[in-house]
Amino acid sequence: MSTEELLDIEPPVLSFPFELHKQAYCSIRLYNKTQKFVAFKVKTTSPTKYSVKPNFGIVSPRSTLDITVTMPSQKEAPPSMQCEDKFLIQSAVASSGATTDVRRLFERGHLIQNCKLEVVYIFPPQVPSSVPDGLTRARKLLDVKPLVLQFPFELNKELSCSFQLSNVTENSVAFKVKTTALEKYYVIPNMGIVLPRSTCDITVKMKAQNKVPPDVKCNDKFLIQSIVANTAATPKDITTDMFNKAEECKLTVGYVFRPHPPSTKSVTSKEGSSWNTSTMEKRNSNDSEVVPGHDRNGSNGGDVILGWIIIGLLGMIIWYIMKMAMPLIGSLIFFTTMLVIKMVNKMVSDSVEDWVVKALCYVFFHLLFGRRKDNVHGSQ
């Protein structure tokens, strides 16, 4: 089978709107990118916590299939507002007639593809009404998006979020931003003018928090006030009294508690023992990886000592071999030298030959026996 990606899976991260004592839902969409029938199977590290329908089946060529994941009501929030649950979607090419035998495809060692999904909890506040009583959409000056400011909550870290003001009129519109928690947030800019048919981005920064709010909910609110301004008006001309009869839009604040960055790429592998129901249910809750691995707790000090012992033994063996081979090497050198002299005998006279032979013999015996005598005298 080709290693091409079989299914396009959305979203890469499962976001559940978390509320205590309330059931939550999330959906996964599978899109078959091929001209073949593709079988799928859904696994999770917490099978008793989630209900997946359907958890296996077949996706027809060039078609989509929606999966619903249900999380029952929770009595308490997870520690540190982090969710360690994972999902695994396995896919493999199936025959057009395979229906009831889909799960057996993943038990026969077929070549399959795995896609891992992380889980995050989103704590939504109550969605406010963007148009207060007495105002109609015909008088709306600014379009505000989004209506809920979601901060990626982390303890002891300054956070930021942004929203956009769009002037939907042909007039210049002055605005002012207020909040119910002045000591907690600061807004840049908190007042200004939006030109006709243009936009303005507002950045909201939240100071570092040292604790999570009760019931993991945020009750903070923001109020956007807007009025029609003069064409020649500048931000310096804006005063607080100008907004006594202003159009208002309320925003609320929500916290998003995200885990470590997920890995959403599909990988192709044989059906292995890493992802099976028994290992996932017995998985250590402190493990940050989806697939349990082998712990390597070897001693670094022991490895270093063993390495030095091996190096020492190899050195002794090499030294002994060289010691035993030295006489043989010397004899080969002497024999080769004599052979070369005899070969060039015809090119030199007898006197030159005798002189060369004597000189070579002197050098050879000096190197072979002279150093040994010097070593003997030195050791005494």
CSV table of N, CA, C and O in Angstrom, one decimal, residues 109-150:
chain,number,residue,atom,x,y,z
A,109,GLY,N,-2.1,-7.1,11.5
A,109,GLY,CA,-0.8,-6.5,11.2
A,109,GLY,C,-0.8,-5.8,9.8
A,109,GLY,O,0.3,-5.6,9.2
A,110,HIS,N,-1.9,-5.3,9.4
A,110,HIS,CA,-2.0,-4.5,8.1
A,110,HIS,C,-1.2,-3.2,8.3
A,110,HIS,O,-1.1,-2.7,9.4
A,111,LEU,N,-0.7,-2.6,7.2
A,111,LEU,CA,-0.1,-1.3,7.3
A,111,LEU,C,-1.1,-0.3,7.5
A,111,LEU,O,-2.1,-0.1,6.7
A,112,ILE,N,-1.0,0.5,8.6
A,112,ILE,CA,-2.0,1.5,9.0
A,112,ILE,C,-1.3,2.8,9.2
A,112,ILE,O,-0.1,2.9,9.2
A,113,GLN,N,-2.2,3.8,9.3
A,113,GLN,CA,-1.7,5.2,9.6
A,113,GLN,C,-2.3,5.6,10.9
A,113,GLN,O,-3.5,5.4,11.2
A,114,ASN,N,-1.5,6.3,11.7
A,114,ASN,CA,-1.9,6.8,13.0
A,114,ASN,C,-1.9,8.3,13.0
A,114,ASN,O,-1.0,9.0,12.5
A,115,CYS,N,-2.9,8.9,13.6
A,115,CYS,CA,-3.0,10.4,13.8
A,115,CYS,C,-3.4,10.6,15.3
A,115,CYS,O,-4.4,10.1,15.7
A,116,LYS,N,-2.5,11.3,16.0
A,116,LYS,CA,-2.8,11.6,17.4
A,116,LYS,C,-3.4,13.0,17.6
A,116,LYS,O,-3.0,13.9,17.0
A,117,LEU,N,-4.4,13.0,18.5
A,117,LEU,CA,-5.1,14.3,18.8
A,117,LEU,C,-5.0,14.5,20.3
A,117,LEU,O,-5.1,13.7,21.1
A,118,GLU,N,-4.8,15.8,20.6
A,118,GLU,CA,-4.7,16.3,22.0
A,118,GLU,C,-6.1,16.8,22.4
A,118,GLU,O,-7.0,17.0,21.6
A,119,VAL,N,-6.3,16.9,23.7
A,119,VAL,CA,-7.6,17.4,24.3
A,119,VAL,C,-7.3,18.7,25.1
A,119,VAL,O,-6.4,18.7,25.9
A,120,VAL,N,-8.1,19.7,24.9
A,120,VAL,CA,-8.1,20.9,25.7
A,120,VAL,C,-9.5,21.2,26.2
A,120,VAL,O,-10.5,20.9,25.6
A,121,TYR,N,-9.5,22.0,27.3
A,121,TYR,CA,-10.8,22.4,27.9
A,121,TYR,C,-10.9,23.9,27.7
A,121,TYR,O,-10.0,24.7,28.0
A,122,ILE,N,-12.1,24.3,27.2
A,122,ILE,CA,-12.4,25.8,27.1
A,122,ILE,C,-13.5,26.1,28.1
A,122,ILE,O,-14.5,25.4,28.1
A,123,PHE,N,-13.3,27.1,28.8
A,123,PHE,CA,-14.2,27.5,29.8
A,123,PHE,C,-15.0,28.8,29.4
A,123,PHE,O,-14.5,29.9,29.5
A,124,PRO,N,-16.1,28.6,28.7
A,124,PRO,CA,-16.9,29.7,28.1
A,124,PRO,C,-17.7,30.4,29.1
A,124,PRO,O,-18.4,29.9,30.0
A,125,PRO,N,-17.6,31.8,29.1
A,125,PRO,CA,-18.6,32.6,29.9
A,125,PRO,C,-19.9,32.7,29.2
A,125,PRO,O,-20.1,32.1,28.1
A,126,GLN,N,-20.8,33.4,29.8
A,126,GLN,CA,-22.1,33.6,29.2
A,126,GLN,C,-22.0,34.6,28.1
A,126,GLN,O,-21.3,35.6,28.2
A,127,VAL,N,-22.5,34.2,26.9
A,127,VAL,CA,-22.4,35.1,25.8
A,127,VAL,C,-23.4,36.3,26.0
A,127,VAL,O,-24.6,36.1,26.2
A,128,PRO,N,-22.8,37.5,25.9
A,128,PRO,CA,-23.7,38.7,26.2
A,128,PRO,C,-24.4,39.1,24.9
A,128,PRO,O,-24.1,38.7,23.8
A,129,SER,N,-25.4,40.0,25.1
A,129,SER,CA,-26.1,40.6,23.9
A,129,SER,C,-25.2,41.8,23.5
A,129,SER,O,-24.9,42.7,24.2
A,130,SER,N,-24.9,41.8,22.2
A,130,SER,CA,-24.0,42.8,21.7
A,130,SER,C,-24.8,44.1,21.4
A,130,SER,O,-24.1,45.2,21.2
A,131,VAL,N,-26.1,44.1,21.4
A,131,VAL,CA,-26.9,45.3,21.2
A,131,VAL,C,-27.8,45.5,22.4
A,131,VAL,O,-28.7,44.7,22.6
A,132,PRO,N,-27.6,46.6,23.2
A,132,PRO,CA,-28.4,46.8,24.4
A,132,PRO,C,-29.8,47.3,24.0
A,132,PRO,O,-30.1,47.6,22.9
A,133,ASP,N,-30.6,47.2,25.0
A,133,ASP,CA,-32.0,47.7,24.8
A,133,ASP,C,-32.1,49.1,24.4
A,133,ASP,O,-31.3,50.0,24.8
A,134,GLY,N,-33.0,49.4,23.5
A,134,GLY,CA,-33.2,50.8,23.0
A,134,GLY,C,-32.4,51.1,21.8
A,134,GLY,O,-32.5,52.2,21.2
A,135,LEU,N,-31.5,50.2,21.4
A,135,LEU,CA,-30.7,50.4,20.2
A,135,LEU,C,-31.0,49.3,19.2
A,135,LEU,O,-31.1,48.2,19.5
A,136,THR,N,-31.1,49.7,17.9
A,136,THR,CA,-31.3,48.8,16.9
A,136,THR,C,-30.1,48.6,16.0
A,136,THR,O,-29.2,49.4,16.1
A,137,ARG,N,-30.1,47.6,15.2
A,137,ARG,CA,-28.9,47.3,14.4
A,137,ARG,C,-28.7,48.4,13.3
A,137,ARG,O,-27.7,48.6,12.8
A,138,ALA,N,-29.8,49.1,13.1
A,138,ALA,CA,-29.7,50.2,12.1
A,138,ALA,C,-28.8,51.3,12.6
A,138,ALA,O,-28.2,52.1,11.8
A,139,ARG,N,-28.7,51.5,13.9
A,139,ARG,CA,-27.8,52.5,14.5
A,139,ARG,C,-26.5,52.0,14.9
A,139,ARG,O,-25.7,52.7,15.5
A,140,LYS,N,-26.2,50.8,14.6
A,140,LYS,CA,-24.9,50.2,15.0
A,140,LYS,C,-23.8,50.9,14.3
A,140,LYS,O,-23.7,51.1,13.1
A,141,LEU,N,-22.8,51.3,15.1
A,141,LEU,CA,-21.6,52.0,14.6
A,141,LEU,C,-20.4,51.1,14.4
A,141,LEU,O,-19.7,51.2,13.4
A,142,LEU,N,-20.1,50.3,15.4
A,142,LEU,CA,-18.9,49.4,15.3
A,142,LEU,C,-19.3,48.0,15.4
A,142,LEU,O,-20.2,47.6,16.1
A,143,ASP,N,-18.6,47.2,14.6
A,143,ASP,CA,-18.8,45.7,14.6
A,143,ASP,C,-17.6,45.2,15.4
A,143,ASP,O,-16.4,45.4,15.0
A,144,VAL,N,-17.9,44.5,16.5
A,144,VAL,CA,-16.8,44.0,17.4
A,144,VAL,C,-16.7,42.5,17.3
A,144,VAL,O,-17.7,41.8,17.5
A,145,LYS,N,-15.5,42.1,17.1
A,145,LYS,CA,-15.2,40.7,17.0
A,145,LYS,C,-13.8,40.4,17.7
A,145,LYS,O,-12.9,41.1,17.4
A,146,PRO,N,-13.8,39.3,18.5
A,146,PRO,CA,-14.9,38.4,18.9
A,146,PRO,C,-15.6,39.0,20.1
A,146,PRO,O,-15.1,40.0,20.7
A,147,LEU,N,-16.7,38.4,20.4
A,147,LEU,CA,-17.5,38.9,21.6
A,147,LEU,C,-17.0,38.3,22.9
A,147,LEU,O,-17.5,38.7,24.0
A,148,VAL,N,-16.2,37.3,22.8
A,148,VAL,CA,-15.6,36.7,24.0
A,148,VAL,C,-14.1,36.7,23.9
A,148,VAL,O,-13.5,36.3,22.9
A,149,LEU,N,-13.5,37.3,24.9
A,149,LEU,CA,-12.0,37.4,24.9
A,149,LEU,C,-11.4,36.2,25.5
A,149,LEU,O,-11.7,36.0,26.7
A,150,GLN,N,-10.7,35.4,24.8
A,150,GLN,CA,-10.2,34.1,25.3
A,150,GLN,C,-8.7,34.3,25.5
A,150,GLN,O,-7.9,34.5,24.6
